[in-house]
PDB file of C-alpha atoms in Angstrom:
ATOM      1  CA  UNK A 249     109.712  32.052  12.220  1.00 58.00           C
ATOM      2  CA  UNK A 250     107.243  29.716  13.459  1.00 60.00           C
ATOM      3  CA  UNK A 251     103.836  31.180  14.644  1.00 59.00           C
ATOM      4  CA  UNK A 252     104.882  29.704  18.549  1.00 59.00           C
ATOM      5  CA  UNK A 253     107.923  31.867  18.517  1.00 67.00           C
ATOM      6  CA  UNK A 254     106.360  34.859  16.674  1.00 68.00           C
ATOM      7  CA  UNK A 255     103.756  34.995  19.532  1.00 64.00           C
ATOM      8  CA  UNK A 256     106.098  34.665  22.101  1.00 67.00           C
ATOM      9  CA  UNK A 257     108.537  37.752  21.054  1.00 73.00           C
ATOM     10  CA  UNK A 258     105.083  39.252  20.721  1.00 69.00           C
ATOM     11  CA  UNK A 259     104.147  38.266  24.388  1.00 68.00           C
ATOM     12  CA  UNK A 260     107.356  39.377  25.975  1.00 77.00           C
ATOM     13  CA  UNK A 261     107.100  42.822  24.018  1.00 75.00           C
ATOM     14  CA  UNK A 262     103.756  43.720  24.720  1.00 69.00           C
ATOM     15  CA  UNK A 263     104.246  42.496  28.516  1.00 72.00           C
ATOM     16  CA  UNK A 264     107.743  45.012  28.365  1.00 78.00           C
ATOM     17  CA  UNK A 265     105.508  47.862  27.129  1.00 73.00           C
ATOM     18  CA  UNK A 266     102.826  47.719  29.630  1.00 70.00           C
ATOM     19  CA  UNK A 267     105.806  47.195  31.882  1.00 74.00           C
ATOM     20  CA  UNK A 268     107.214  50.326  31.309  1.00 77.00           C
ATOM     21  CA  UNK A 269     104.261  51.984  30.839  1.00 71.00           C
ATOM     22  CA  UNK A 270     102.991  51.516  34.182  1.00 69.00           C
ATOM     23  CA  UNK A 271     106.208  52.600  36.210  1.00 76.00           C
ATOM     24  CA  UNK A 272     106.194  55.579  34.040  1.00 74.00           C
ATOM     25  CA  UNK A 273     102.711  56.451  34.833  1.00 69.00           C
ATOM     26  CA  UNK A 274     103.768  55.741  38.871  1.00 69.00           C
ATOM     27  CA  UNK A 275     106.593  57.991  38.547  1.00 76.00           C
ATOM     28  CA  UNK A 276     104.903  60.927  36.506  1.00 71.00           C
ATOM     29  CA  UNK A 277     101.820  60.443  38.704  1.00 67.00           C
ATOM     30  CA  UNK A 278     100.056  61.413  35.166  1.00 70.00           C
ATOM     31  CA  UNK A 279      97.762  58.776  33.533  1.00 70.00           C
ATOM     32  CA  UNK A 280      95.412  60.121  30.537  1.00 75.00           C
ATOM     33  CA  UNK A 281      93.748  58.958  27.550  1.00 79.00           C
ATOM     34  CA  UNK A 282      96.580  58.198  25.101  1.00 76.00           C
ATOM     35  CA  UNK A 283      98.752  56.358  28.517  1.00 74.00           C
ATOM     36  CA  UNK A 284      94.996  54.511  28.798  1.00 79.00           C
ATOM     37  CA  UNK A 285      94.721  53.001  24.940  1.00 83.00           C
ATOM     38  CA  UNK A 286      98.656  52.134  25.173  1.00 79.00           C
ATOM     39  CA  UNK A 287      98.115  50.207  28.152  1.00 79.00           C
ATOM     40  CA  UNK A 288      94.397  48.995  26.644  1.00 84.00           C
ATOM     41  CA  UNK A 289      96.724  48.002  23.235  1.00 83.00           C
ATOM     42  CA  UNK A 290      99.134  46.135  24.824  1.00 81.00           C
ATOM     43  CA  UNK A 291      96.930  44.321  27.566  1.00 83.00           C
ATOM     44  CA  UNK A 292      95.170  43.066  23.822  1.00 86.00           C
ATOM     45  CA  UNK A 293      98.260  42.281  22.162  1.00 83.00           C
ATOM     46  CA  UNK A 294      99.310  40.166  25.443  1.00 83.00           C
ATOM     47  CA  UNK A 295      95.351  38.119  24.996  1.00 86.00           C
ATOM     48  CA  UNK A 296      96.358  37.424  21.273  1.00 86.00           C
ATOM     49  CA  UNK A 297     100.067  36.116  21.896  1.00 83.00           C
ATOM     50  CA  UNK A 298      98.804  34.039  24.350  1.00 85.00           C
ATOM     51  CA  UNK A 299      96.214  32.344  22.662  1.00 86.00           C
ATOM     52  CA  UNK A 300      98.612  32.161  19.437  1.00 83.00           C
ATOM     53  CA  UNK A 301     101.072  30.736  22.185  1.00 83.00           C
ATOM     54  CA  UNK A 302      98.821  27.649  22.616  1.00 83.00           C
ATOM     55  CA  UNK A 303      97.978  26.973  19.045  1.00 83.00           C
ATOM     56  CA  UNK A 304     101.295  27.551  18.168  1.00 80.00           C
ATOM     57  CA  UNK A 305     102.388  24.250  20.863  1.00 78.00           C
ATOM     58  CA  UNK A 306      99.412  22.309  18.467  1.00 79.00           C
ATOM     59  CA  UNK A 307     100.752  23.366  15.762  1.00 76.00           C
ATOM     60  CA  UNK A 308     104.317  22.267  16.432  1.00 72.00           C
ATOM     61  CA  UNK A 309     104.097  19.469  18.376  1.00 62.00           C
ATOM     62  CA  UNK A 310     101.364  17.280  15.818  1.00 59.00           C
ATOM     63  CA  UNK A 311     100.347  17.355  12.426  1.00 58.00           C
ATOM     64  CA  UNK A 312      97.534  18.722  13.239  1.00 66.00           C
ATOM     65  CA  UNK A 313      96.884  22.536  11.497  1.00 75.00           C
ATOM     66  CA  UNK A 314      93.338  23.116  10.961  1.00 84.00           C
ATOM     67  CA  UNK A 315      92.227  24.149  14.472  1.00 86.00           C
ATOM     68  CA  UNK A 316      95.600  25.685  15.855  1.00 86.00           C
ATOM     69  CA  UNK A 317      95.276  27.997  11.992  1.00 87.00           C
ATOM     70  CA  UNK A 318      91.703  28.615  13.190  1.00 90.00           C
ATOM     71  CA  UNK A 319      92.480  29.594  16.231  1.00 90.00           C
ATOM     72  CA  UNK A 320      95.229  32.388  15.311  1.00 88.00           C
ATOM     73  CA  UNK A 321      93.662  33.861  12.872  1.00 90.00           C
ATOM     74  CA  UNK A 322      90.329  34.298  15.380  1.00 93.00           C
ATOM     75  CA  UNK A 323      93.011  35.793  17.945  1.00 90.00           C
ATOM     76  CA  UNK A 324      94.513  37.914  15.462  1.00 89.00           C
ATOM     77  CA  UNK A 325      91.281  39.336  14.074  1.00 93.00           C
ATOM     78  CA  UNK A 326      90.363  39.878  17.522  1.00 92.00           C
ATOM     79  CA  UNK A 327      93.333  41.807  18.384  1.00 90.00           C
ATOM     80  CA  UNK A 328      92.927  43.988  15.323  1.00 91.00           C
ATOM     81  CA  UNK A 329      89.336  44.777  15.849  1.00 93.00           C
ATOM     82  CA  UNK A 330      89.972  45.602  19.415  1.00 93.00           C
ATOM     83  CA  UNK A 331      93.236  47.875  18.785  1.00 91.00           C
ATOM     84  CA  UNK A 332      90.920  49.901  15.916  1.00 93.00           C
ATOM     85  CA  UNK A 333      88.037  50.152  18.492  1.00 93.00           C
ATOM     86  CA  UNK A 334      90.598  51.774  20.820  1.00 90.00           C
ATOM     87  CA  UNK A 335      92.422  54.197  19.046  1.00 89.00           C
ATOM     88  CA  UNK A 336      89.155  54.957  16.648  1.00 90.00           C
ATOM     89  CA  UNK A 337      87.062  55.776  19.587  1.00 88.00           C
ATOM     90  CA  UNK A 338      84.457  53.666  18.129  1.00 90.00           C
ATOM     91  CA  UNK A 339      81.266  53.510  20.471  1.00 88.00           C
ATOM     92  CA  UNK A 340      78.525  51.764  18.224  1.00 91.00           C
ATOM     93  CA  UNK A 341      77.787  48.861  20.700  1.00 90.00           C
ATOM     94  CA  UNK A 342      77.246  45.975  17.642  1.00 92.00           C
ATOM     95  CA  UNK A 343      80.875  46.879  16.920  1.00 94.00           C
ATOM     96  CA  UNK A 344      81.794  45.982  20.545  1.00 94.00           C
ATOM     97  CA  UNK A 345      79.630  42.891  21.071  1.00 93.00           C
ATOM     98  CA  UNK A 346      81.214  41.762  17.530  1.00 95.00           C
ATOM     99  CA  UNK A 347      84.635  42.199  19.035  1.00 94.00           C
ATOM    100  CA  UNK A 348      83.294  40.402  22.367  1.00 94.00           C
ATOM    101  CA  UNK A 349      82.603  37.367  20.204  1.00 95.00           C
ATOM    102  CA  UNK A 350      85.294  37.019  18.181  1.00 95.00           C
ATOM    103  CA  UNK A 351      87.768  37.287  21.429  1.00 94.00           C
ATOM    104  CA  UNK A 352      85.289  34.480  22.590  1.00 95.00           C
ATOM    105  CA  UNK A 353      85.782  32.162  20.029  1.00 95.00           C
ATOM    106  CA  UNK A 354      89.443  33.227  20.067  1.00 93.00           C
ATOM    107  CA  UNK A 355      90.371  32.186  23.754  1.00 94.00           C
ATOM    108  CA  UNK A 356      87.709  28.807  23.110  1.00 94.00           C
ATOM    109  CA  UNK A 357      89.742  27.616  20.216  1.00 93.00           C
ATOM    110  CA  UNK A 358      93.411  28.690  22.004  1.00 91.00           C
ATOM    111  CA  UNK A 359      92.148  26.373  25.302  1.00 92.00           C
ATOM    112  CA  UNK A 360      90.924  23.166  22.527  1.00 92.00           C
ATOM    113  CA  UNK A 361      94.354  23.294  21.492  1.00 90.00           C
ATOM    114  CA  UNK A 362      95.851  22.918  24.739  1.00 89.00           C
ATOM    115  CA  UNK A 363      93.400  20.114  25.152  1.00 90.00           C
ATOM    116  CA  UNK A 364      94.220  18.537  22.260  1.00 87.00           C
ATOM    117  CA  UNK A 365      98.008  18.372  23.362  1.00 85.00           C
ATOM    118  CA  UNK A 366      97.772  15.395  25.639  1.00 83.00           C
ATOM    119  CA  UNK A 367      97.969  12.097  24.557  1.00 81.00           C
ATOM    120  CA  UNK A 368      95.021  10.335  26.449  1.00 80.00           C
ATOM    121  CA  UNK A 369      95.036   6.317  26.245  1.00 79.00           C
ATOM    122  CA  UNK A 370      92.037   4.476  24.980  1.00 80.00           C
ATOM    123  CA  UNK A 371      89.931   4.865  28.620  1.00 82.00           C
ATOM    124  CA  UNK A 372      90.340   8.438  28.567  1.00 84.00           C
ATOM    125  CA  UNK A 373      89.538   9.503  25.048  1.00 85.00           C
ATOM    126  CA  UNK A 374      86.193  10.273  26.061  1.00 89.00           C
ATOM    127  CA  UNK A 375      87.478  13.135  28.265  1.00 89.00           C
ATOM    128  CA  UNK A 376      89.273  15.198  25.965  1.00 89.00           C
ATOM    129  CA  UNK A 377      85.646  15.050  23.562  1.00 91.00           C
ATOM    130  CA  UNK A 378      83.777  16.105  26.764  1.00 93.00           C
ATOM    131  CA  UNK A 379      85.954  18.874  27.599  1.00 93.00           C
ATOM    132  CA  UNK A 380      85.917  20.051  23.826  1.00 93.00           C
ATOM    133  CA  UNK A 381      82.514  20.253  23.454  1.00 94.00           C
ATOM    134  CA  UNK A 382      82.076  22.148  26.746  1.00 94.00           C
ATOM    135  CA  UNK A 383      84.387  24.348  26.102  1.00 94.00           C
ATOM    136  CA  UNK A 384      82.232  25.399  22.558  1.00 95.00           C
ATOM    137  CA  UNK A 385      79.182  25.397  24.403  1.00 95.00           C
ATOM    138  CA  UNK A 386      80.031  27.821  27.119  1.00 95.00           C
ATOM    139  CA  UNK A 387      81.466  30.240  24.259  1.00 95.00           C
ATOM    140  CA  UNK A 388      78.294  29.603  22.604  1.00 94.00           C
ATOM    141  CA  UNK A 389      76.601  30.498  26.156  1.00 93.00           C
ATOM    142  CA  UNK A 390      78.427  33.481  26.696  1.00 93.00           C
ATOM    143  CA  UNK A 391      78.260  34.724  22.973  1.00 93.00           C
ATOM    144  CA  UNK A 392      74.459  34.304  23.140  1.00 92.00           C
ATOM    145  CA  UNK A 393      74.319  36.501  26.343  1.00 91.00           C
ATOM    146  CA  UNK A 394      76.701  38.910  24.409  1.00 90.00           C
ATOM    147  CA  UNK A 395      74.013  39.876  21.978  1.00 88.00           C
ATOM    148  CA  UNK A 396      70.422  38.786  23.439  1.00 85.00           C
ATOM    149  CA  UNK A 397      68.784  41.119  25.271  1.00 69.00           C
ATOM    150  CA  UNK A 398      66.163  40.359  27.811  1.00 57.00           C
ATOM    151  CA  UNK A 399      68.157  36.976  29.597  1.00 67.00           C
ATOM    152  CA  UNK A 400      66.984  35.071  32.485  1.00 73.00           C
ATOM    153  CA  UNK A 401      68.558  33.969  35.797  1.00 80.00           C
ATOM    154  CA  UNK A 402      68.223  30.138  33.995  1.00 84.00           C
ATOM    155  CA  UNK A 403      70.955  30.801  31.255  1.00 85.00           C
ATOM    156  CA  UNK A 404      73.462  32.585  33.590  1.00 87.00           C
ATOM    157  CA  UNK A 405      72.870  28.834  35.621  1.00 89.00           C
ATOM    158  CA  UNK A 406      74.108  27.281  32.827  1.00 90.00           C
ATOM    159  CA  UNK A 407      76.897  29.362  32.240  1.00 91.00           C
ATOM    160  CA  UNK A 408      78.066  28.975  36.002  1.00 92.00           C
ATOM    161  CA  UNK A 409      77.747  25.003  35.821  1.00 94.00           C
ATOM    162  CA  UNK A 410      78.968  24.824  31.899  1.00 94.00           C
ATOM    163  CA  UNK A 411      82.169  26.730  33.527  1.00 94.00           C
ATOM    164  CA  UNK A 412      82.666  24.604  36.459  1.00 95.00           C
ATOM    165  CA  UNK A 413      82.637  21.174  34.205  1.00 94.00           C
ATOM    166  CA  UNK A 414      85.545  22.716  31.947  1.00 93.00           C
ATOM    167  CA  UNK A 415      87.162  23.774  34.699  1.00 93.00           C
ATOM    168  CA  UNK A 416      87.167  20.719  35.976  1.00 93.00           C
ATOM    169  CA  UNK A 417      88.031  19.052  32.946  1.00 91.00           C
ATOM    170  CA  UNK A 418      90.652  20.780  32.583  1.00 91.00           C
ATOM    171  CA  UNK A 419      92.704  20.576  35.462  1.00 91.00           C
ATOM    172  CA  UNK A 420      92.340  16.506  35.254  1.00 91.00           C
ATOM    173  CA  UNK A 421      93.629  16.536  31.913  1.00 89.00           C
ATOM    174  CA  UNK A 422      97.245  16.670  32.909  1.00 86.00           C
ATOM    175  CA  UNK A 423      96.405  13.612  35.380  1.00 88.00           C
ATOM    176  CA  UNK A 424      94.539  11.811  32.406  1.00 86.00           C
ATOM    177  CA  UNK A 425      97.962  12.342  30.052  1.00 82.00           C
ATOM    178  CA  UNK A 426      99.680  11.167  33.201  1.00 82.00           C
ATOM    179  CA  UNK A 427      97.777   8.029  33.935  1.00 82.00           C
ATOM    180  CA  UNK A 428      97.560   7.268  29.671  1.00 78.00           C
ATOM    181  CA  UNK A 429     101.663   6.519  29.654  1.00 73.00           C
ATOM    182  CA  UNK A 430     100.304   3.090  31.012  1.00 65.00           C
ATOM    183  CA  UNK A 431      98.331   2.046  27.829  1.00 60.00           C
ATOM    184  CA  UNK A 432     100.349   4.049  25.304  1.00 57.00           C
ATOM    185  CA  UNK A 433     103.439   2.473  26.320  1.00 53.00           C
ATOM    186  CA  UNK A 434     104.862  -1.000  26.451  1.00 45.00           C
ATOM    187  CA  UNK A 435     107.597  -0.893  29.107  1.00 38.00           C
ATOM    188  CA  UNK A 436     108.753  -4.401  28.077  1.00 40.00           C
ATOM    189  CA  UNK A 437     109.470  -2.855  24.574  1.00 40.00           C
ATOM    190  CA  UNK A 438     112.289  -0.617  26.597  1.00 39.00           C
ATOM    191  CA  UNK A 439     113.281  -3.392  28.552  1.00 39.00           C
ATOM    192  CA  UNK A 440     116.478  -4.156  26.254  1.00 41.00           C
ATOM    193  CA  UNK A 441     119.202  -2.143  26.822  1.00 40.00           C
ATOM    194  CA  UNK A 442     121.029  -3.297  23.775  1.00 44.00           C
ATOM    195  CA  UNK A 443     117.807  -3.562  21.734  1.00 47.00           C
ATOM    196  CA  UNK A 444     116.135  -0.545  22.310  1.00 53.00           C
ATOM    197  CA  UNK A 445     113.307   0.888  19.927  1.00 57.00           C
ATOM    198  CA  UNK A 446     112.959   4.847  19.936  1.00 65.00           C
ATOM    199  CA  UNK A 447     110.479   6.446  22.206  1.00 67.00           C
ATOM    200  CA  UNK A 448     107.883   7.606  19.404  1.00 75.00           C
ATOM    201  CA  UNK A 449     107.033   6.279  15.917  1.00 78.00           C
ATOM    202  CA  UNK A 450     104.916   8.151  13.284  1.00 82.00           C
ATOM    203  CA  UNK A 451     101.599   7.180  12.608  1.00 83.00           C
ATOM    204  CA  UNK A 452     101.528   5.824   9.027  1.00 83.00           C
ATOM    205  CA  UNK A 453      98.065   7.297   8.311  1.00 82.00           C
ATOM    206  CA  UNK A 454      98.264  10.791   9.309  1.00 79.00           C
ATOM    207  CA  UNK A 455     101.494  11.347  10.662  1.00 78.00           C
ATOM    208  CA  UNK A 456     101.085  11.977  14.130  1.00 78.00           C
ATOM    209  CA  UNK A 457     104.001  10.867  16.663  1.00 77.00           C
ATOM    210  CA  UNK A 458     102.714   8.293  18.829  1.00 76.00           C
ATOM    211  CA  UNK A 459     104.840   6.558  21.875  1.00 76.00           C
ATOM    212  CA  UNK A 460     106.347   3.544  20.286  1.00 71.00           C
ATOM    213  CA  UNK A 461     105.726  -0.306  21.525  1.00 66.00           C
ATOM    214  CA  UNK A 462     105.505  -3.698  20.388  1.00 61.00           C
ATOM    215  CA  UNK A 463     101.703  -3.817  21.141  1.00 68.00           C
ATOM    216  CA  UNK A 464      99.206  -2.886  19.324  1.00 74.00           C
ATOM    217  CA  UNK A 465      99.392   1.481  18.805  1.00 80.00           C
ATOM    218  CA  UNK A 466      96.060   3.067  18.395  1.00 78.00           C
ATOM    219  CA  UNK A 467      96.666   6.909  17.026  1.00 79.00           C
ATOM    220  CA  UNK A 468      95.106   9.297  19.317  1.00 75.00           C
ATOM    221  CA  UNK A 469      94.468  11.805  16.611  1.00 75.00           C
ATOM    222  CA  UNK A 470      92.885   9.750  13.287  1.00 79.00           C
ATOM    223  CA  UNK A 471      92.392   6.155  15.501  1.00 78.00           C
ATOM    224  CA  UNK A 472      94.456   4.172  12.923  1.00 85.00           C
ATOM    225  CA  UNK A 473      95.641   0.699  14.663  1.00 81.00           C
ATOM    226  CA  UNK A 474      99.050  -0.302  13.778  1.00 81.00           C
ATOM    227  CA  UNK A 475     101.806  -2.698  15.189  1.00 79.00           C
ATOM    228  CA  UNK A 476     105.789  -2.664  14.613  1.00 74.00           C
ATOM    229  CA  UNK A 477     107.377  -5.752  13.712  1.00 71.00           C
ATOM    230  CA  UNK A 478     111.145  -6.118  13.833  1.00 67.00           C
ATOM    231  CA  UNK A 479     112.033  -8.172  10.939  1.00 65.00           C
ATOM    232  CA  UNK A 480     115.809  -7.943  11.313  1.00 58.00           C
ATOM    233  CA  UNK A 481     118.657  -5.919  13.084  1.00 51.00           C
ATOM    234  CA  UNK A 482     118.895  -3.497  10.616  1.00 48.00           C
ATOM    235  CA  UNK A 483     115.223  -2.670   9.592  1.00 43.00           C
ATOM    236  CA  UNK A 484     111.630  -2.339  10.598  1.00 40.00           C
ATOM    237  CA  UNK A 485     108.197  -1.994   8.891  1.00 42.00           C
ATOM    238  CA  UNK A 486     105.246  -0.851  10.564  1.00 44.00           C
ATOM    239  CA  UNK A 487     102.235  -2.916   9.318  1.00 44.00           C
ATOM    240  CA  UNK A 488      99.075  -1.020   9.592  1.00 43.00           C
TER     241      UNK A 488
END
C-alpha cells in the first residue's frame, strides 16, 4: 500500500474513533482520564496522517522521495513520542519540548511538500524557494522559543511577520501554478487534432513529468532544458 493511502485509512480511522468517542462521552455525560488520552491519541494520530497525507501526494505524483521520506518519518516519530507521553504519564518537560519540536519539523516538512507540488513556470520559481525557506525559518523560530528561556517581545515579532509571509505565500501558490500553464505549455503543440502529442513527457535527467510542448521544456525539479523533436509518424526522441 502506498504511504498516501496508508495515511488516509489512518486519517479516516482515527477521525471515526474520536467520532465515536465524543458522542459516547455526550451520551454517558462521563468524560475521565482514559476517555481524555483516547481522544488525546487519536487527535495525534489524525496530525500524523495528515502530514503523511501531503508527503504521500509528493511522493506519488514526482520522483521526488527524499523530503516527502523525511517528512513521514518526522510525523511518525512525532506521533509515537506523543502517544508514549500520553499513556506513560510522562511529565519531564525536555521530554515535552522534544516532542514539541519534532511535531514542528513534522508539520514544516508536510507543508514543503505541498509546496513543492505545483509546477511554477520560469517567473515564478523564485516563489516556491521563498516560501520554502520561510516556512524552515518560522519552525526554526518557534523551535527556538520551544526551548529558550528568557525571550523577548522582538522574536515573537518575527514569528508574527515570518507567519504572515508563508501565509501569504501560500495561498498565492495555487494562483502561481495557475498562471505557470502559460509558460509550461505550448498551446500550438495541441493545436492538431490529428497530430496530437500527450499532455506530459518525462524529464530525461531525473524523471520528473513535465507538461509536454514543442518549445523549449525547462524541468521544474533538476532545471534540465530539453526540446522534443518529431522525427517521423511513428517515433520521437527527446534531445536534451
Amino acid at each position: 500500500m502506498s504511504p498516501k493511502k496508508l495515511a488516509l485509512w489512518f486519517l479516516i480511522s482515527s477521525v471515526s474513533i474520536s467520532a465515536l468517542l465524543g458522542i459516547f462521552v455526550i451520551i454517558s455525560g462521563n468524560f475521565g482520564d482514559f476517555e481524555g488520552r483516547v481522544m488525546l491519541t487519536t487527535v495525534t494520530v489524525s496530525f500524523a496522517s495528515i502530514c503523511a497525507l501531503a508527503a504521500g501526494a509528493l511522493w506519488e505524483g514526482r520522483s521526488a522521495r527524499t523530503l516527502p521520506g523525511i517528512a513521514v518519518a518526522l510525523a511518525v516519530l512525532a506521533a509515537l513520542l506523543i502517544i508514549i507521553g500520553i499513556w506513560a504519564k510522562i511529565s519531564d518537560e525536555d521530554y515535552w519540548k522534544f516532542c514539541a519540536t519534532v511535531g514542528v519539523l513534522a508539520f514544516a516538512s508536510a507543508q514543503a511538500c505541498l509546496i513543492s507540488l505545483a509546477r511554477l513556470g520560469p517567473r515564478f520559481v523564485w516563489a516556491r524557494t521563498v516560501t520554502l525557506l520561510a516556512i524552515f525559518f518560522l519552525a526554526a523560530q518557534i523551535i527556538f522559543v520551544i526551548h529558550v528561556d528568557g525571550r523577548g517581545e522582538g522574536i515573537f515579532k518575527a514569528i508574527g511577520t515570518t507567519a504572515i509571509l508563508v501565509a501569504a505565500l501560500t495561498i498565492m501558490m495555487p494562483i502561481f501554478h495557475r498562471l505557470s500553464r502559460g509558460d509550461l505549455i505550448d498551446s500550438k503543440a495541441f493545436a492538431s487534432a490529428d497530430r496530437p502529442l500527450f499532455p506530459t513527457v518525462l524529464c530525461p535527467k531525473c524523471g520528473t513529468t513535465q507538461p509536454s510542448s514543442f518549445t523549449q521544456i525547462m524541468c521544474t525539479d533538476c532545471g534540465c532544458r530539453f526540446v522534443i523533436t518529431i522525427i517521423n509518424e511513428s517515433s520521437a526522441t527527446q534531445q536534451s
